[in-house]
Each structure stands twice: as structure tokens, then as C-alpha cells.
Short mmCIF file of C-alpha atoms in Angstrom, two decimals:
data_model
loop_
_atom_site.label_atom_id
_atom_site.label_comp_id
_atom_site.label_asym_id
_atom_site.label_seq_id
_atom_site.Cartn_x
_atom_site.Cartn_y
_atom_site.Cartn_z
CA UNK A 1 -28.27 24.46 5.59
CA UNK A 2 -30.19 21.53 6.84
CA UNK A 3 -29.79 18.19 5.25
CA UNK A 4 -33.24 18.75 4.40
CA UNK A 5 -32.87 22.28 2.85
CA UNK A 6 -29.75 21.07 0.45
CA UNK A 7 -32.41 18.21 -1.17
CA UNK A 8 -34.16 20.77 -3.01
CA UNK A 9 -30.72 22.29 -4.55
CA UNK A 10 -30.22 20.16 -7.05
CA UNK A 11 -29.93 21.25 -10.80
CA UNK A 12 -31.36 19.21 -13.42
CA UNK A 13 -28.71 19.44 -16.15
CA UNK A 14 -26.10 18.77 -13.93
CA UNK A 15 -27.82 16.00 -12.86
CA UNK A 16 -27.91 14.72 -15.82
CA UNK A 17 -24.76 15.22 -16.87
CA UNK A 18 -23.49 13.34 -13.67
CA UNK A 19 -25.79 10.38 -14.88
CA UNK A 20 -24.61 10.32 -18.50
CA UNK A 21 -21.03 10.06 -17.11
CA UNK A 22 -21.41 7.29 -14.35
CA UNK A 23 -23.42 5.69 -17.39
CA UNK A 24 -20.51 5.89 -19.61
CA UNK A 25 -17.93 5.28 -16.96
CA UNK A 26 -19.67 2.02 -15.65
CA UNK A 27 -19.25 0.06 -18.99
CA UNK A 28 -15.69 1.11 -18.83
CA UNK A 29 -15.54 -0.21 -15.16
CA UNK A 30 -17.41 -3.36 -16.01
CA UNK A 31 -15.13 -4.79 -18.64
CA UNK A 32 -13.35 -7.96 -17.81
CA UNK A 33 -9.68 -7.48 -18.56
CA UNK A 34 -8.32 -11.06 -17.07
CA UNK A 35 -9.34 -13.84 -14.51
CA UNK A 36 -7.38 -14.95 -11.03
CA UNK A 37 -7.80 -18.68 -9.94
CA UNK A 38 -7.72 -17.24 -6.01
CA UNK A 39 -8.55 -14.34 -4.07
CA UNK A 40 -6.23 -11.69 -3.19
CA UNK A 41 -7.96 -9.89 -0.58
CA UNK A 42 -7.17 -6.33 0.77
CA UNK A 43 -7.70 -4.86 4.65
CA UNK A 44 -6.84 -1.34 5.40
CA UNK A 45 -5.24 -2.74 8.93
CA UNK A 46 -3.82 -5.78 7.80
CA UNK A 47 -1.50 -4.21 4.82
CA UNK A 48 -0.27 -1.51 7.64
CA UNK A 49 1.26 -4.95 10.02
CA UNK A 50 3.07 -7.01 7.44
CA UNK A 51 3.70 -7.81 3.82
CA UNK A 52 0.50 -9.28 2.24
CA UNK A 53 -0.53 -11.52 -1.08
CA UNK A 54 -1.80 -8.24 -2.47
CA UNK A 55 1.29 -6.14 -2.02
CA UNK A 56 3.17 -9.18 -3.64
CA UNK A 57 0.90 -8.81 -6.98
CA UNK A 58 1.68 -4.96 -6.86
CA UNK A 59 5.11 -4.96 -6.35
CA UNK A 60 5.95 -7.87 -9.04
CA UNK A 61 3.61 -5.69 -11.62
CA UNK A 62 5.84 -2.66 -11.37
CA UNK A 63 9.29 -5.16 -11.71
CA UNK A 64 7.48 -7.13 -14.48
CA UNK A 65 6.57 -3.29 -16.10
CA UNK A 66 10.23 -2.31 -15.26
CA UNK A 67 13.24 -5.01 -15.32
CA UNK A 68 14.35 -3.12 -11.82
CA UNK A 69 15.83 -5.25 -8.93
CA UNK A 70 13.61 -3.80 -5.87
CA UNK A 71 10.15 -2.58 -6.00
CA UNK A 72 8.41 -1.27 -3.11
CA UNK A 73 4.45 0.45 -2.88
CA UNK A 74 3.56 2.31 0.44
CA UNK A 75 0.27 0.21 2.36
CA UNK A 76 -1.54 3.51 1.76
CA UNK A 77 -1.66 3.31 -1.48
CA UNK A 78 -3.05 -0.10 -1.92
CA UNK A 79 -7.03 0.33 -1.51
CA UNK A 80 -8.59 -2.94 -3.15
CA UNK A 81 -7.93 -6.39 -3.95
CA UNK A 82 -8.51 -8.52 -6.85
CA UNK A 83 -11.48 -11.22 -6.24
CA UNK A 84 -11.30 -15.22 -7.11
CA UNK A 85 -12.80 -15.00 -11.45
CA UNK A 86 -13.36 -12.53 -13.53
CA UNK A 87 -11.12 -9.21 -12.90
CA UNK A 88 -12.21 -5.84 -14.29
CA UNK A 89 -11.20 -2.31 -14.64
CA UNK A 90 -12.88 -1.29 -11.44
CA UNK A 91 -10.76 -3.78 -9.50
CA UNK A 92 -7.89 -2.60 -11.04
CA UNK A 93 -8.63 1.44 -10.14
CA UNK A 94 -9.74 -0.16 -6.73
CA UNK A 95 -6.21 -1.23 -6.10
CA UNK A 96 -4.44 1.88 -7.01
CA UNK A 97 -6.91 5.13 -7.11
CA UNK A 98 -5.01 7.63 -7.12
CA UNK A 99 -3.11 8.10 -10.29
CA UNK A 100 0.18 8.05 -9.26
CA UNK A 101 3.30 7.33 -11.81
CA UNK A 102 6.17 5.03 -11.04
CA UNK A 103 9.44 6.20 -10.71
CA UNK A 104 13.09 4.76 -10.31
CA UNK A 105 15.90 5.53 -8.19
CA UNK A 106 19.02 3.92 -7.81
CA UNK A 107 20.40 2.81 -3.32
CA UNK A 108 22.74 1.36 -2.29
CA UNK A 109 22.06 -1.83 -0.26
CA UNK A 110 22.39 -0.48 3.01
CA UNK A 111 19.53 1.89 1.94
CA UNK A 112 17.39 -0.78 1.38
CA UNK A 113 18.12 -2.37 4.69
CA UNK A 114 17.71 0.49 6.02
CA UNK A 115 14.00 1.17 4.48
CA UNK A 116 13.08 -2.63 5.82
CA UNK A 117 14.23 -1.63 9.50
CA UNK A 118 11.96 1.33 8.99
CA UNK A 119 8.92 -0.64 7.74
CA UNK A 120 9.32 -2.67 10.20
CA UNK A 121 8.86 -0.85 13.05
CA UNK A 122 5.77 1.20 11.47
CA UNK A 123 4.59 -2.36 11.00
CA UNK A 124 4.93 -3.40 14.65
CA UNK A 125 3.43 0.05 16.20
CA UNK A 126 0.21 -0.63 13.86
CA UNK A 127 0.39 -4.18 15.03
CA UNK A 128 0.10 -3.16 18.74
CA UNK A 129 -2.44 -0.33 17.96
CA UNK A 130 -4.75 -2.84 15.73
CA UNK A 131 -4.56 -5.49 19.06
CA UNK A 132 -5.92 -3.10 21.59
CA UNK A 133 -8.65 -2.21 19.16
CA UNK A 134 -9.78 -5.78 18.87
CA UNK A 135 -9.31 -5.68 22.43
CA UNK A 136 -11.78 -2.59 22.68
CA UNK A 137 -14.04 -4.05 20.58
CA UNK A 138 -14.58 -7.40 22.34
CA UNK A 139 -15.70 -5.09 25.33
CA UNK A 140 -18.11 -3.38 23.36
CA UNK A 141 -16.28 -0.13 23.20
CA UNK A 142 -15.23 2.45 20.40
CA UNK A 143 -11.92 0.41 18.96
CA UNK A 144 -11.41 3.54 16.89
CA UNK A 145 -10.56 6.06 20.11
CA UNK A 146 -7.41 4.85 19.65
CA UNK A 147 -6.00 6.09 16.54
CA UNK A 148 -3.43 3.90 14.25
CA UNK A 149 0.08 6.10 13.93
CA UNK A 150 -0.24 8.68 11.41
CA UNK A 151 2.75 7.14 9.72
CA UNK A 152 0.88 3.69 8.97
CA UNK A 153 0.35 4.12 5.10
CA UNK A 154 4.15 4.38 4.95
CA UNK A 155 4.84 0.97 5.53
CA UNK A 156 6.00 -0.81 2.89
CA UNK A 157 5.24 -4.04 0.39
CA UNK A 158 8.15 -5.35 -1.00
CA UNK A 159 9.10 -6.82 -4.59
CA UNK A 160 12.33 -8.62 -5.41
CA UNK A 161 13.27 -9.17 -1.74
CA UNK A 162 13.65 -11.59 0.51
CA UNK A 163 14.25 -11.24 3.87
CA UNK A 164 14.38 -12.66 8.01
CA UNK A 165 13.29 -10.65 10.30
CA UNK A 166 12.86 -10.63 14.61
CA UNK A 167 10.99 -8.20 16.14
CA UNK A 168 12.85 -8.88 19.38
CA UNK A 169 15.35 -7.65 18.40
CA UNK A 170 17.20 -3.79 18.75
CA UNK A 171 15.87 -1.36 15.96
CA UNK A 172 18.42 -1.61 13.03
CA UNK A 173 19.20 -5.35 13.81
CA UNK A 174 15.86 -6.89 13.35
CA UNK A 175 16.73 -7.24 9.30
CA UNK A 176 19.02 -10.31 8.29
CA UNK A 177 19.76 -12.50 5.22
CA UNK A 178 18.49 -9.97 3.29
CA UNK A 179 18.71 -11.00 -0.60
CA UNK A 180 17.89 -9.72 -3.86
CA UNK A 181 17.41 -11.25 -6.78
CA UNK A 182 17.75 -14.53 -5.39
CA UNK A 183 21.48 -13.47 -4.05
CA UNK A 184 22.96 -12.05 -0.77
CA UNK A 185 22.52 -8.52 -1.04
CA UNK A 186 25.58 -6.25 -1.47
CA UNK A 187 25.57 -3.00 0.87
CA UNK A 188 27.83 -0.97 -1.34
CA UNK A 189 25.69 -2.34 -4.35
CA UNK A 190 23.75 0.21 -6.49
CA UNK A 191 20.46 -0.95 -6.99
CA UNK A 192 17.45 0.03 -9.28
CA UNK A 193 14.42 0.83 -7.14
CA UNK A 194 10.86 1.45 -8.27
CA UNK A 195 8.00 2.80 -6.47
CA UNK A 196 4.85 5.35 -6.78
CA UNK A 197 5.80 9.04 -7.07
CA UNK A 198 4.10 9.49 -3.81
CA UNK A 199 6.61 6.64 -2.22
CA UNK A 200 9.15 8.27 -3.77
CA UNK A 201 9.12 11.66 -1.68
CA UNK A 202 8.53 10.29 1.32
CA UNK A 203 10.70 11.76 3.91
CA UNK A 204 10.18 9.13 6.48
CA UNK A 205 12.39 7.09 4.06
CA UNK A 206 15.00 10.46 3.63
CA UNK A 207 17.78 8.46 2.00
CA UNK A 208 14.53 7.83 -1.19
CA UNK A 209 13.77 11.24 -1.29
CA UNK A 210 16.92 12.47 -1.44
CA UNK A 211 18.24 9.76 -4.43
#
């Protein structure tokens, strides 16, 4: 079929059943649930190369929800952000879209460390792929023929953590004074994690699938 042809396939009562429910969905969507004095904007790239205001307000909602010590939300996950004003259910679903439930598992310190070292690096590979883009695009070519790594939305945003980190250094050094809580983190510590169910499987972080 044509473009064309498929015009000309459309059935009325479904139609207007689709109508009836974007109607009824849109009031949902519309209602204001709470305000922000500031913006707390979103980009798909930016979220992928380091920890941003957005993945701040997601993380300390699931430890606010929760009472855990660490909560972490994978960059893929995170599709919106909340505007400066009125917030409403749509920004809300806009954020998160895709249902997921949070779920806790208990690591050990090192684990955590070990997670950040991880991040880390998926940040920095998405940080060099997202330069030469630019770099593509100020010459008026196609940034997107180069492709970011197909591990990006596995990079992490942090709650509950603080950390230093230096990108010069060796992979599993880069991470240091690494605290929880407000204190110096214990690696033989057991600590309550939260994340998304999807976070929570992901094998590129094996020792949080396995927990």
C-alpha cells in the first residue's frame, strides 16, 4: 500500500472511539498536580554524558517514596522534564512512560563503586560520540551516521550519593570519596538500593541483576 491507498482505510467507529479516548485522556493529562519555581529540562544526549538536575528530582522521588540509602534510574528511562509553573500529569508520564515498578536490592559498597566506574565510562564514550556529532554538524553533514553506543540508556542518575570523579584516570580508579548518606561509604556495607524493574535486570550492571 501507498500512503495514499491506506487514507481511505479508515473505520468510522474506531475512529471515534480513538477520539472519545484522547478526549477523555486529555483532561486527565491536563490537570495541574503541583508547580516548580525553575525548569528542569531533559535532552536525550545530555542525560547519556553526566548526572543532570532531572535525574536528581527522579532519584530523590524514589528515596523520598522509599527511606532506601541509594537510588539510581537508567538515562533511558528518563524521557521528559518538568517546565518552570504549573506541572501536570502529562509531564509527569513524560518523565517516566513506560510503566515500570521500583524495586529494592540490597550491595555491598564495593558494588556501588563498582556501578559508578561503569556509568562512568558509558558516560565518557557518549561524551566523545555526542562531540564528533556536533562536529559533523557544524560541517553540514549527517551528525547521526555516527551512532551513540548501544549501551547509552544504561548510564546511570544517582540519588543519595556523592562522589569525585577523573576521567584521566585508569578504569576502576576514576571513583573516589565516594559517600552515602552524607558519610564515607563502607565497602563491606550492605546497602538498600532502589531502581526501575528495568534497571534492575540489567546485566551490564551483573552484580544488580544477580542481588
Amino acid at each position: 500500500y501507498s500512503s495514499a491507498d491506506t487514507q481511505d482505510l479508515s473505520d468510522e467507529k474506531t475512529s471515534d472511539k480513538i477520539t472519545e479516548i484522547e478526549t477523555r485522556e486529555q483532561s486527565i493529562l491536563n490537570e495541574v498536580i503541583g508547580t516548580s519555581s525553575k525548569e528542569y529540562p531533559y535532552s536525550w544526549e545530555e542525560i547519556r554524558i553526566s548526572e543532570q538536575p532531572i535525574g536528581r528530582i527522579v532519584t530523590a522521588a524514589y528515596l523520598d517514596c522509599t527511606g532506601a540509602d541509594v537510588a539510581i534510574e537508567n538515562a533511558g528511562g528518563i524521557r521528559g522534564g518538568i517546565p518552570s509553573g504549573d506541572i501536570t500529569y502529562s509531564n509527569l508520564i513524560s518523565i517516566s512512560p513506560y510503566g515500570n515498578v521500583i524495586v529494592e536490592k540490597e550491595l555491598s559498597g564495593q558494588q556501588i563503586v563498582d556501578m559508578l566506574e561503569t556509568s562512568l565510562e558509558i558516560n565518557r564514550n557518549c561524551g566523545e560520540t555526542y562531540e564528533k556529532q556536533k562536529e559533523l554538524a557544524a560541517k553540514g553533514e549527517d551528525p547521526y551516521q555516527i551512532d551513540f553506543p548501544a549501551n547509552s540508556g544504561s548510564a546511570l542518575q544517582f540519588g543519595g550519593v556523592q562522589a569525585e570523579y577523573d576521567i584521566t584516570k585508569p578504569i576502576g580508579e576514576r571513583v573516589s570519596n565516594v559517600k552515602i548518606g552524607g558519610f564515607d561509604i563502607d565497602l563491606s556495607k550492605t546497602y538498600r538500593v532502589i531502581s526501575n524493574n528495568y534497571t534492575a535486570e540489567n546485566t551490564i550492571y551483573p552484580a544488580l541483576a544477580n542481588a
